[in-house]
PDB file of C-alpha atoms and ligand atoms in Angstrom:
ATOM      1  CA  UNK Y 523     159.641 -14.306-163.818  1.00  0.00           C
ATOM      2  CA  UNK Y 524     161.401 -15.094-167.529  1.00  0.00           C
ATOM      3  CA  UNK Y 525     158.343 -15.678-169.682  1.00  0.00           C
ATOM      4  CA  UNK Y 526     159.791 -17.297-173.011  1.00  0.00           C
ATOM      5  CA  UNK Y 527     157.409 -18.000-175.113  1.00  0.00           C
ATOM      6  CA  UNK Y 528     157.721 -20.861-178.147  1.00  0.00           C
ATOM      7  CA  UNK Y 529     156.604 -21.984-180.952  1.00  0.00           C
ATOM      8  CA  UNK Y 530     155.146 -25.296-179.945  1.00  0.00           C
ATOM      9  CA  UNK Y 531     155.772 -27.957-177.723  1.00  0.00           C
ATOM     10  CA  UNK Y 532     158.382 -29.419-179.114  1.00  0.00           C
ATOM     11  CA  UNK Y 533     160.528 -26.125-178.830  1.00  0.00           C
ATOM     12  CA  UNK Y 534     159.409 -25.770-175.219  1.00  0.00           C
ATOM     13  CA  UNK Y 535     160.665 -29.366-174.390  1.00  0.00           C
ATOM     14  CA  UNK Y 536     164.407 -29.275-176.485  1.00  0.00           C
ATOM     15  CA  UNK Y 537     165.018 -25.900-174.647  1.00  0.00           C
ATOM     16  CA  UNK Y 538     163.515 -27.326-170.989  1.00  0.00           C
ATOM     17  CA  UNK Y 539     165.685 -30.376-171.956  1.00  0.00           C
ATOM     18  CA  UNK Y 540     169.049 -28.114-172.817  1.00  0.00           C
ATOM     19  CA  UNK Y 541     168.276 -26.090-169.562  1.00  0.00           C
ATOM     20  CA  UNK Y 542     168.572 -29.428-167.108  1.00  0.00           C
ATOM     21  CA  UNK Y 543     171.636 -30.645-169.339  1.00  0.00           C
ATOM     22  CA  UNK Y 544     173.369 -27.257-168.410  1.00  0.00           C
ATOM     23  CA  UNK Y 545     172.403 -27.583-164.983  1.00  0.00           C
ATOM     24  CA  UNK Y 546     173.757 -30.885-164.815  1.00  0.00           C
ATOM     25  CA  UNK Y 547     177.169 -29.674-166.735  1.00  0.00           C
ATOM     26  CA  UNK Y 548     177.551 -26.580-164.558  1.00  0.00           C
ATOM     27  CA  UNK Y 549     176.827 -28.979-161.264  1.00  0.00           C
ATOM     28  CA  UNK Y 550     177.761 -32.652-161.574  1.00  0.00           C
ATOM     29  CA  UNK Y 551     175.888 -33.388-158.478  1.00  0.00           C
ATOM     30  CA  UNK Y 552     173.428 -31.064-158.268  1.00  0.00           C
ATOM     31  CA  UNK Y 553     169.985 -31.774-157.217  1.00  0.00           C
ATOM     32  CA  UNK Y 554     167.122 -32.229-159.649  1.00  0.00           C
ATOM     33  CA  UNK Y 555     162.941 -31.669-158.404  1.00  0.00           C
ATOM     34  CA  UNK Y 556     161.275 -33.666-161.190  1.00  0.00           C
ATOM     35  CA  UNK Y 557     157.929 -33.529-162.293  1.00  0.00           C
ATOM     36  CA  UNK Y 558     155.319 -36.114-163.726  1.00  0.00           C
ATOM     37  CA  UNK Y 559     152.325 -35.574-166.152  1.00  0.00           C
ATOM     38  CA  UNK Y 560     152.104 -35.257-169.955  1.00  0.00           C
ATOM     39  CA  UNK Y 561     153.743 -32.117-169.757  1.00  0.00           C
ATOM     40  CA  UNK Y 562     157.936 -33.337-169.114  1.00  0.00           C
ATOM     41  CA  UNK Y 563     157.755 -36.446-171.123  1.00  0.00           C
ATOM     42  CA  UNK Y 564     158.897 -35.204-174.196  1.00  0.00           C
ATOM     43  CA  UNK Y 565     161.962 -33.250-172.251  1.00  0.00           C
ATOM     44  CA  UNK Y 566     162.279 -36.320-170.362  1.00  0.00           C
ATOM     45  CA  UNK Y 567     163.072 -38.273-173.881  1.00  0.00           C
ATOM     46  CA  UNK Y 568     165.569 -35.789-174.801  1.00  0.00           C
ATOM     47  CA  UNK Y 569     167.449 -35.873-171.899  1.00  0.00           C
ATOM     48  CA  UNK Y 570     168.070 -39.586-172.298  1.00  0.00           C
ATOM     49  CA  UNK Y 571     169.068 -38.646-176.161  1.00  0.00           C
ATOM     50  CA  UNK Y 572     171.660 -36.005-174.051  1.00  0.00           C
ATOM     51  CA  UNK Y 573     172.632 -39.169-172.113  1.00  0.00           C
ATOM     52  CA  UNK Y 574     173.083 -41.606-174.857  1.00  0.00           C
ATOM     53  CA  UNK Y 575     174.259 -39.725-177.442  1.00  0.00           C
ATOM     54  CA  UNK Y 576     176.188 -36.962-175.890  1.00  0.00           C
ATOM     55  CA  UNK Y 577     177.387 -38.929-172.277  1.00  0.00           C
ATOM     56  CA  UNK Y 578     175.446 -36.361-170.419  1.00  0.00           C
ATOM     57  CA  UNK Y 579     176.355 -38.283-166.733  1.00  0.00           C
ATOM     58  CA  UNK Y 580     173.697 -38.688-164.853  1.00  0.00           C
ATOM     59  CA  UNK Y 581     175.877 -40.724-162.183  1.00  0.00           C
ATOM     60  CA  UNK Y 582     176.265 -37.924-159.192  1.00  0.00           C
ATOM     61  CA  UNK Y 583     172.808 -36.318-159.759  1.00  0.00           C
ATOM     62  CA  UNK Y 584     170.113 -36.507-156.928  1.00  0.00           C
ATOM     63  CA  UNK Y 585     166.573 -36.442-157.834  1.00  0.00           C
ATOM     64  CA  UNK Y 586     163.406 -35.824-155.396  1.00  0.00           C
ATOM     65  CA  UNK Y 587     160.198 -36.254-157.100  1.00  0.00           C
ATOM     66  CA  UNK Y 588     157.457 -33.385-156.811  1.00  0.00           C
ATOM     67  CA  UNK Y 589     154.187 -36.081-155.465  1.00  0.00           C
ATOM     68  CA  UNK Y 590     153.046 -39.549-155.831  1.00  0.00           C
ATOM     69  CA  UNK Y 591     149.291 -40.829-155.555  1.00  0.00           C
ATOM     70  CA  UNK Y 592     148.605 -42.276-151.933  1.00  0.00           C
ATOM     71  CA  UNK Y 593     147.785 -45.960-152.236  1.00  0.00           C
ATOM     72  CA  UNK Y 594     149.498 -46.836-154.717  1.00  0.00           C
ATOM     73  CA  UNK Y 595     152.616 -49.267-154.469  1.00  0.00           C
ATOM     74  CA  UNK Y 596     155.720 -48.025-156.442  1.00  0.00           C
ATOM     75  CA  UNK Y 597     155.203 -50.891-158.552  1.00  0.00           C
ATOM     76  CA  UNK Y 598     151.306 -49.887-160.102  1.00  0.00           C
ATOM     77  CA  UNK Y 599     151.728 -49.252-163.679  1.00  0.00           C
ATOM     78  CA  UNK Y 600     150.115 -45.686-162.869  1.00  0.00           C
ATOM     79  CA  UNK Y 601     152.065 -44.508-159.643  1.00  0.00           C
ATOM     80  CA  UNK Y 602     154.700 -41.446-160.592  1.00  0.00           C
ATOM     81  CA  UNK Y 603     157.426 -43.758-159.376  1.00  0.00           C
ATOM     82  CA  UNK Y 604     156.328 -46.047-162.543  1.00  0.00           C
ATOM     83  CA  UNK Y 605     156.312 -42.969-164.756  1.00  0.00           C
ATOM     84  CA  UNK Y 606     159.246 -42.266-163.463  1.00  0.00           C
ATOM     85  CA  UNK Y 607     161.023 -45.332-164.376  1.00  0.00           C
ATOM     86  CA  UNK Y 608     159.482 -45.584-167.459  1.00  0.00           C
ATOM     87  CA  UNK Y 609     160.299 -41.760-169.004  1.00  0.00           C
ATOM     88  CA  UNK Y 610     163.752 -41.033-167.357  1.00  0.00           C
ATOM     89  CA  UNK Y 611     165.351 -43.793-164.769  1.00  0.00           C
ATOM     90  CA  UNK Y 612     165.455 -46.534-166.583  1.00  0.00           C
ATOM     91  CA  UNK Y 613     167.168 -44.884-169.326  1.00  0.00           C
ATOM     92  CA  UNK Y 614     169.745 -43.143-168.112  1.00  0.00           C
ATOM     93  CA  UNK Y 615     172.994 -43.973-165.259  1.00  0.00           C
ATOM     94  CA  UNK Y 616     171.037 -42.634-162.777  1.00  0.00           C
ATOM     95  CA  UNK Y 617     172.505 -44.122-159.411  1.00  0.00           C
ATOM     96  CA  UNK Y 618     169.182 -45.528-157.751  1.00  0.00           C
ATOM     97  CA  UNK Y 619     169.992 -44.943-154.297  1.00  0.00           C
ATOM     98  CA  UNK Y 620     170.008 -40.760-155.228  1.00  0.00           C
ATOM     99  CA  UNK Y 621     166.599 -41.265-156.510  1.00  0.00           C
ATOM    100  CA  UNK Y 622     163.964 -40.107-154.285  1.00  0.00           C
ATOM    101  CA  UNK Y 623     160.157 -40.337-155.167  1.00  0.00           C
ATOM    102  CA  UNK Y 624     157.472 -39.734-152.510  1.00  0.00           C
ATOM    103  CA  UNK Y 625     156.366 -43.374-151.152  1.00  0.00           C
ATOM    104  CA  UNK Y 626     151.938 -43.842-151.956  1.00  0.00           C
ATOM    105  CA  UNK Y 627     152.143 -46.809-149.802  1.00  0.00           C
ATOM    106  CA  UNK Y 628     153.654 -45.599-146.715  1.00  0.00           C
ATOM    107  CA  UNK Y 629     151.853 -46.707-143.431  1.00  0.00           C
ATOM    108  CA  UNK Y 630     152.613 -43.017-141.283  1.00  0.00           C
ATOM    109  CA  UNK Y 631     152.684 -40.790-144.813  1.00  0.00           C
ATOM    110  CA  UNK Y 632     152.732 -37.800-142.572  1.00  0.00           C
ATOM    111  CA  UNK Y 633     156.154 -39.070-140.772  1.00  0.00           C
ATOM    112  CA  UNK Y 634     157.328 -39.551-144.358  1.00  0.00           C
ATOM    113  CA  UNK Y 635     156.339 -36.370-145.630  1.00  0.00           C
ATOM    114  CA  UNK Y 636     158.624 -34.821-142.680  1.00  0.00           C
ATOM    115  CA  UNK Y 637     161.720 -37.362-143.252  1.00  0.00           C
ATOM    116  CA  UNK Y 638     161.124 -36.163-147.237  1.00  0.00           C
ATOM    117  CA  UNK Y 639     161.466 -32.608-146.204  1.00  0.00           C
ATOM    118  CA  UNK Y 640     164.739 -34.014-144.168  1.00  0.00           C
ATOM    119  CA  UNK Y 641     166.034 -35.519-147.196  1.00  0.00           C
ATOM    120  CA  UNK Y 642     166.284 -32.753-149.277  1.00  0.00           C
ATOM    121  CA  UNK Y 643     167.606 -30.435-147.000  1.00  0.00           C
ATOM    122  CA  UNK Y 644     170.491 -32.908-146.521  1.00  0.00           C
ATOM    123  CA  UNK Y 645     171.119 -33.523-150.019  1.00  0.00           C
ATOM    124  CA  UNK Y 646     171.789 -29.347-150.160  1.00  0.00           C
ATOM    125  CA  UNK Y 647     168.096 -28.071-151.547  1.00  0.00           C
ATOM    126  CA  UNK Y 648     167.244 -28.233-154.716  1.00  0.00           C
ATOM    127  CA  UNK Y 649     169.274 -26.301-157.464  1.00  0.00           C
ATOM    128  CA  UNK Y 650     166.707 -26.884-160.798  1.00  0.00           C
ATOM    129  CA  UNK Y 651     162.962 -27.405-159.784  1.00  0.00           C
ATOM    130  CA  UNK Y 652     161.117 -28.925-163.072  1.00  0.00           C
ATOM    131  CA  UNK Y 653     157.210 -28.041-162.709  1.00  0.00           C
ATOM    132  CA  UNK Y 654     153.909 -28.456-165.016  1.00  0.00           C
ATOM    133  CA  UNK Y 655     150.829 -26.153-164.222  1.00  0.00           C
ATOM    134  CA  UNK Y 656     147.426 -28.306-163.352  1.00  0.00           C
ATOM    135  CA  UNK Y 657     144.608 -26.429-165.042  1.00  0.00           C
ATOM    136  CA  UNK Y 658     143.418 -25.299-161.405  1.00  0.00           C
ATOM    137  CA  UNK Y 659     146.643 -24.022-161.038  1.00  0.00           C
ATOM    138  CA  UNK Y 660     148.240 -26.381-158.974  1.00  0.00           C
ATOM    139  CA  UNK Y 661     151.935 -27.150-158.839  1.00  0.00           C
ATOM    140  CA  UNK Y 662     152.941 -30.344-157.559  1.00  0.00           C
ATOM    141  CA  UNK Y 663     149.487 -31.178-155.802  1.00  0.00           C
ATOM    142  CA  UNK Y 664     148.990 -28.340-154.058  1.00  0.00           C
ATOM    143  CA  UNK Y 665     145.348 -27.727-155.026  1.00  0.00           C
ATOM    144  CA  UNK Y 666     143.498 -24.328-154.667  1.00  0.00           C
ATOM    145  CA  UNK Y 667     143.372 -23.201-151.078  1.00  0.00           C
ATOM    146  CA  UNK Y 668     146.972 -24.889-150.022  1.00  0.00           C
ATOM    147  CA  UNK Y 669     149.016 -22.836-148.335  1.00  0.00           C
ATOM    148  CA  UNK Y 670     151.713 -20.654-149.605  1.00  0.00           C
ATOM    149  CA  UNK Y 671     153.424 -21.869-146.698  1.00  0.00           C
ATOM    150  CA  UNK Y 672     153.024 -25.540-146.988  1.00  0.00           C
ATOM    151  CA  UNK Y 673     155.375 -28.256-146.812  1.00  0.00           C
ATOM    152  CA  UNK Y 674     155.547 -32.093-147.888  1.00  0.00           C
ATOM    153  CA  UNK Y 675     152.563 -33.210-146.739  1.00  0.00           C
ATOM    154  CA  UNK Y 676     148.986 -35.383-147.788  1.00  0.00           C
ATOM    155  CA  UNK Y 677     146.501 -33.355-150.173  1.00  0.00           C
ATOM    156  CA  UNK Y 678     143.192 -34.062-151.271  1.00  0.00           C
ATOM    157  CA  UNK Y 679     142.749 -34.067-154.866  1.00  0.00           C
ATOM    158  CA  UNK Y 680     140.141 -31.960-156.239  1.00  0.00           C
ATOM    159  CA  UNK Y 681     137.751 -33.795-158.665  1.00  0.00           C
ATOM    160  CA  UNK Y 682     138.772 -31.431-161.659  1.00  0.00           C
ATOM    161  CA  UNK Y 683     142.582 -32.907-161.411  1.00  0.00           C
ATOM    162  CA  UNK Y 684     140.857 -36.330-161.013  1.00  0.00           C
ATOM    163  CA  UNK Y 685     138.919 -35.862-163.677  1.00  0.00           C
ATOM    164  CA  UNK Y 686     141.802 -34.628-166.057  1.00  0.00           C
ATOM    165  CA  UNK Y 687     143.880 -37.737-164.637  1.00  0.00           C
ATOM    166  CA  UNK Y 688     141.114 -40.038-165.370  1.00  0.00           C
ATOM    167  CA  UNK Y 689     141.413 -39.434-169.124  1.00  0.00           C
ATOM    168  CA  UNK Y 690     145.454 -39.196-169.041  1.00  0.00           C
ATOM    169  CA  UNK Y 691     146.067 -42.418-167.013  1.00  0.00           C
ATOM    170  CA  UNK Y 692     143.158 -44.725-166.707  1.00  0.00           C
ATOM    171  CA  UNK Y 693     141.194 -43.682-169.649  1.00  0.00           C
ATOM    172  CA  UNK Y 694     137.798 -41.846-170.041  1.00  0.00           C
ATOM    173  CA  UNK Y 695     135.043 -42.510-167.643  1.00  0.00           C
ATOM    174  CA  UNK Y 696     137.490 -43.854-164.670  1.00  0.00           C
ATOM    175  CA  UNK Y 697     137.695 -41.302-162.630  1.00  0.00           C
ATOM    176  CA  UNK Y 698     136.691 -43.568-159.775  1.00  0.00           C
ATOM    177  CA  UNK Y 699     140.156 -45.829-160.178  1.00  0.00           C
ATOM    178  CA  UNK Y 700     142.297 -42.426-159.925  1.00  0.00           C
ATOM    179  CA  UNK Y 701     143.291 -41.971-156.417  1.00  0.00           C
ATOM    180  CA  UNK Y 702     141.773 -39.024-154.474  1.00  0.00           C
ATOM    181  CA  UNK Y 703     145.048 -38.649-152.186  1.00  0.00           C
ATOM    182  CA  UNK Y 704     148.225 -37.454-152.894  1.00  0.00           C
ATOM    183  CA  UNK Y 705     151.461 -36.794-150.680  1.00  0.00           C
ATOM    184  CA  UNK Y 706     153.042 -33.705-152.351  1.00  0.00           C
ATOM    185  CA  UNK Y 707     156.037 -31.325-151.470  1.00  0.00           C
ATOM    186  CA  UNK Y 708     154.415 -27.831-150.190  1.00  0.00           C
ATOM    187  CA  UNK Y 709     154.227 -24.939-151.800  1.00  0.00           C
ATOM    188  CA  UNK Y 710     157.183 -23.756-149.812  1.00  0.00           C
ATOM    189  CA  UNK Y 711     158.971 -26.571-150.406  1.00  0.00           C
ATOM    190  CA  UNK Y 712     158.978 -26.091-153.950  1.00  0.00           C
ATOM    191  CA  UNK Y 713     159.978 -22.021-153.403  1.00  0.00           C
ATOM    192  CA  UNK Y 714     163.160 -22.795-152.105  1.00  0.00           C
ATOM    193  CA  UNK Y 715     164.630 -24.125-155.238  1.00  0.00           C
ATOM    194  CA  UNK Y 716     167.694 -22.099-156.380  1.00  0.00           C
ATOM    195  CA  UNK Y 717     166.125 -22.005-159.765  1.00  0.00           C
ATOM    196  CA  UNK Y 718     162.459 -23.117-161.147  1.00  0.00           C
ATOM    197  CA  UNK Y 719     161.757 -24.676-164.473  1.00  0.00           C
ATOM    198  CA  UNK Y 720     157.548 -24.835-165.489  1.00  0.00           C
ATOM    199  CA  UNK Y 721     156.305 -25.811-168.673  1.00  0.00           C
ATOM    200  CA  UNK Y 722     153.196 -25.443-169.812  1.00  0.00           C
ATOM    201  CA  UNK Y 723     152.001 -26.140-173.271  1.00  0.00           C
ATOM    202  CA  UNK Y 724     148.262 -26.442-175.349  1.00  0.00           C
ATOM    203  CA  UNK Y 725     145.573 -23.711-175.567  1.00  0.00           C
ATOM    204  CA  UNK Y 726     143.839 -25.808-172.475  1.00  0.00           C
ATOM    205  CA  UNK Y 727     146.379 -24.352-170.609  1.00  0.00           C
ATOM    206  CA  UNK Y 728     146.079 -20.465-171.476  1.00  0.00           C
ATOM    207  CA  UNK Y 729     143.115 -19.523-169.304  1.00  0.00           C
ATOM    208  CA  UNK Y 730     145.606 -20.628-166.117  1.00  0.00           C
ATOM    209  CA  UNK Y 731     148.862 -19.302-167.211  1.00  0.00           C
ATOM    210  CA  UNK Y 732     147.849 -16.025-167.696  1.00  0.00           C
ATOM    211  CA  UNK Y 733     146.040 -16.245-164.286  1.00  0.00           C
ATOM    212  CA  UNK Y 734     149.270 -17.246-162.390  1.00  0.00           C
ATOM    213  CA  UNK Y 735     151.575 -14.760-164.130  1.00  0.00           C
ATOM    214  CA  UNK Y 736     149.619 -11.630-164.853  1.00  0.00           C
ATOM    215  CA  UNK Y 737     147.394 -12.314-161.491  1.00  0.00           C
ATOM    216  CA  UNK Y 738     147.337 -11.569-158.147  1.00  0.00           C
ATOM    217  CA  UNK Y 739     149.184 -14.119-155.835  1.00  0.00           C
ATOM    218  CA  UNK Y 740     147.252 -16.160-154.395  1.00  0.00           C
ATOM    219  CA  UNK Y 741     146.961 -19.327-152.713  1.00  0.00           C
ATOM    220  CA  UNK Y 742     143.818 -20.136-154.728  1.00  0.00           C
ATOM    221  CA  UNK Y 743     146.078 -20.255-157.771  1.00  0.00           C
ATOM    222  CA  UNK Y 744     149.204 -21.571-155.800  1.00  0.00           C
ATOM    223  CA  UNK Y 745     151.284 -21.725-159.106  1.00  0.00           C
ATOM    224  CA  UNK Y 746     150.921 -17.825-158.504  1.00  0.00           C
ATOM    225  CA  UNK Y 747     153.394 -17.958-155.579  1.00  0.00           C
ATOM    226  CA  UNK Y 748     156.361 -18.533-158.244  1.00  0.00           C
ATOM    227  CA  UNK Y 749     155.803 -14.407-158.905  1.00  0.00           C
ATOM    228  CA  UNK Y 750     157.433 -14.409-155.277  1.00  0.00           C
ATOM    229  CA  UNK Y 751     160.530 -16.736-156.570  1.00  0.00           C
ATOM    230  CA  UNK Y 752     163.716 -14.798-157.837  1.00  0.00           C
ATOM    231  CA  UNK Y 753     164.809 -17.384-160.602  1.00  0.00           C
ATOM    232  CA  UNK Y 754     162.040 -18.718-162.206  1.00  0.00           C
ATOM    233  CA  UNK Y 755     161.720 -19.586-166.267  1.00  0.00           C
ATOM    234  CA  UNK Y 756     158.347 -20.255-167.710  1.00  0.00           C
ATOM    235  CA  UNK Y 757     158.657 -21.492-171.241  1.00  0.00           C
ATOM    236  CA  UNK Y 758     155.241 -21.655-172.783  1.00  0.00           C
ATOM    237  CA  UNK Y 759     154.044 -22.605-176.331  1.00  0.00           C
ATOM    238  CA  UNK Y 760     152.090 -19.873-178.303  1.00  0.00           C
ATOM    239  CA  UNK Y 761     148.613 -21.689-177.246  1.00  0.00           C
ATOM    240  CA  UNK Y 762     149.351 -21.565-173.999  1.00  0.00           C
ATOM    241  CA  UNK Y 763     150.908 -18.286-174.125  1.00  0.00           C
ATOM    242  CA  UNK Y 764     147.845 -16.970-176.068  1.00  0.00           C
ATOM    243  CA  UNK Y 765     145.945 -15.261-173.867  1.00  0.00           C
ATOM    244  CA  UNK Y 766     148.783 -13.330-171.760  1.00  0.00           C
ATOM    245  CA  UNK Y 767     148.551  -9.727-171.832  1.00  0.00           C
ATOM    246  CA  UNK Y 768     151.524  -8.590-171.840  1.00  0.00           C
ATOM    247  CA  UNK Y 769     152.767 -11.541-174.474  1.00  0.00           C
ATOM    248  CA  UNK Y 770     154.271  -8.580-176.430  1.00  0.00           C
ATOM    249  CA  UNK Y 771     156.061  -7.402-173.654  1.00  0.00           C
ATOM    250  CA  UNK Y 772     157.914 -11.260-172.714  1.00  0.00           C
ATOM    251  CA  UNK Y 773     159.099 -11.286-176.652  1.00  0.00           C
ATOM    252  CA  UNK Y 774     160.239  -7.668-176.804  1.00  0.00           C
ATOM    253  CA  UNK Y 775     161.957  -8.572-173.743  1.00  0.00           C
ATOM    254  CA  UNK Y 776     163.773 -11.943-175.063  1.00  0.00           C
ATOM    255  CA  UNK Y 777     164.415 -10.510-178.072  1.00  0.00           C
ATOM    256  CA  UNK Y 778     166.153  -7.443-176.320  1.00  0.00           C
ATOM    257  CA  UNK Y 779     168.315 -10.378-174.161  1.00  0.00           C
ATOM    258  CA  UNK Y 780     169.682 -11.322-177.684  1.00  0.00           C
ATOM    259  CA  UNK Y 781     172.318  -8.631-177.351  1.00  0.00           C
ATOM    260  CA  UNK Y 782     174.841  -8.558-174.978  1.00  0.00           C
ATOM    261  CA  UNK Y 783     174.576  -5.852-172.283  1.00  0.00           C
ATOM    262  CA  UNK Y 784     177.874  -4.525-172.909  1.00  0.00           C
ATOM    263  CA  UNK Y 785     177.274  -4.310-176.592  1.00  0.00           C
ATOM    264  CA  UNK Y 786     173.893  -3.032-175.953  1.00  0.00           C
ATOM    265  CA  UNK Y 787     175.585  -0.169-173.452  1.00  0.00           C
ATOM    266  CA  UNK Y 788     178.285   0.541-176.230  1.00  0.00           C
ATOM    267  CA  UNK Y 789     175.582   0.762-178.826  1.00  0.00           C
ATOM    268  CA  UNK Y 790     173.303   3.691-176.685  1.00  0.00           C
ATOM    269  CA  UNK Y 791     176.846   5.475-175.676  1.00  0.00           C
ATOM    270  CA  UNK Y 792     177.886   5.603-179.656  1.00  0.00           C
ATOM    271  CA  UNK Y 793     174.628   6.949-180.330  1.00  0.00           C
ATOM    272  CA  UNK Y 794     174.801   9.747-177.477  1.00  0.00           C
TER     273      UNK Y 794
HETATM  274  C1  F6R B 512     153.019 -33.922-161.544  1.00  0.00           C
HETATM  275  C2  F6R B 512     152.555 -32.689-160.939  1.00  0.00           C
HETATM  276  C3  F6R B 512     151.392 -31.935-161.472  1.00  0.00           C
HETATM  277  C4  F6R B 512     151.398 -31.793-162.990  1.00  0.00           C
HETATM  278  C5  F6R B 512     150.143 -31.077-163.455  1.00  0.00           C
HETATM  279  C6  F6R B 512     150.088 -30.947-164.956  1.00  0.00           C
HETATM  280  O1  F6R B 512     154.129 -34.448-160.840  1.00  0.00           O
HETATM  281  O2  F6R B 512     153.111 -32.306-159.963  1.00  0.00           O
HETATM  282  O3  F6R B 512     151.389 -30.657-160.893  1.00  0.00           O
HETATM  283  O4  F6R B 512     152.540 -31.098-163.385  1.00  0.00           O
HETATM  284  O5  F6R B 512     149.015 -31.755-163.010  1.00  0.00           O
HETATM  285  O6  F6R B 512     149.943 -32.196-165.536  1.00  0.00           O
HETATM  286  P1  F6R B 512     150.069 -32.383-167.109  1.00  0.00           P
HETATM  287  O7  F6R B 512     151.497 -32.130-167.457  1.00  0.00           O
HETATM  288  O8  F6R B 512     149.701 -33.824-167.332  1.00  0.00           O
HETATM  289  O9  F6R B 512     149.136 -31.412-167.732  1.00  0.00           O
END
């Protein structure tokens, strides 16, 4: 895992923001995972600077959403598909027939979960997965105890992510309006991404990034199964990134990725 580690969250949103521009340069009609939550919003609002300042084209681009809240229509002001519309789609030449977000109110939701699984694999897999962290350690809404294996599929919520949703969405003290379903892409689902994208920022998050980096994987932390992934970035604030180990380490590291190798290797063979 690249562990880059930022000032604060606005750093951690231009750079998340640059990162999906490139990917959409590189790949005119590549295909985006997106994310909901507090976490992307600010990245989301840069990206539709990218678009309407800089053209970035938005018009080939494929998007499948990580989850959505069961039982709720796309139309609730607090489903993801809302959020969704709100933060990016509306904003930007997104063509609406490429965007994909998990469907709360369908009547078979595991059928959908398989023809969502479909979907991406014939839109060519993912090539940039954008993630946040839950502070159990979920990603997407696979709570503690999902499988590493899992797939798109219906997930209980546990009450801490409830809880923390409560006071995001509905306010404090409504825990009972949050929905305690979700329908969710799997763990697995998620791990085949060509390339993963998480963001985590605020010193609520430290306790669980340094638990999904620097700990053991497991399925109890299922964020932990991106130590399995080849290409994944984490960019993290300094609060978040406060109680990592090895935080030393991940700077030394970037700051060593500031050279070039071949200057780097023509630098050690002057000095030999
Ligand atoms: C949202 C999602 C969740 C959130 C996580 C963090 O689509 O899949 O895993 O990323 O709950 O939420 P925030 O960013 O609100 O802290």
């Amino acid at each position: 895992m690249e562990i880059i580690i930022v000032a604060d969250a606005q750093q951690m949103s231009e750079m998340a923001a640059g990162i999906i521009r490139d990917q959409i340069l590189v790949k005119p009609d590549c295909v985006l995972g997106l994310a909901t939550g507090s976490t992307p919003e600010a990245t989301y609002k840069r990206l539709v600077r990218h678009h309407t300042e800089d053209g970035l084209d938005f018009s080939q681009v494929t998007t499948f959403n990580l989850d959505e809240y069961l039982g709720l229509p796309p139309t609730h002001e607090q489903s993801y598909h809302t959020f969704m519309q709100d933060r990016l789609f509306n904003h930007v030449n997104v063509d609406p027939t490429r965007v994909h977000v998990p469907k709360g109110m369908s009547a078979d939701p595991e059928a959908f979960a398989s023809w969502y699984e479909d979907e991406i694999e014939a839109s060519g897999g993912i090539d940039l997965q954008l993630l946040g962290i839950g502070g159990d350690g979920h990603i997407g809404f696979n709570e503690p105890g999902s499988s590493l294996s899992s797939r798109t599929r219906v997930k209980t919520l546990t009450k801490q992510t409830i809880e923390d949703n409560a006071r995001l969405f509905f306010g404090e003290g409504q825990e009972h309006l949050v929905p305690r379903f979700s329908i969710t892409m799997g763990v697995a689902t998620i791990l085949d991404a060509q390339r993963i994208l998480l963001l985590a920022a605020g010193a609520q998050k430290a306790p669980i990034c340094q638990k999904f980096i620097e700990g053991p994987v497991t399925s109890m932390v299922t964020a932990s199964a991106l130590q399995l992934h080849p290409a994944v970035t984490v960019i993290l604030d300094e609060a978040a990134a406060s109680k990592l180990e090895h935080r030393g380490y991940y700077k030394w590291v970037q700051e060593q990725k500031k050279e070039e190798y071949p200057a780097a290797l023509r630098r050690i063979a002057q000095a030999l």
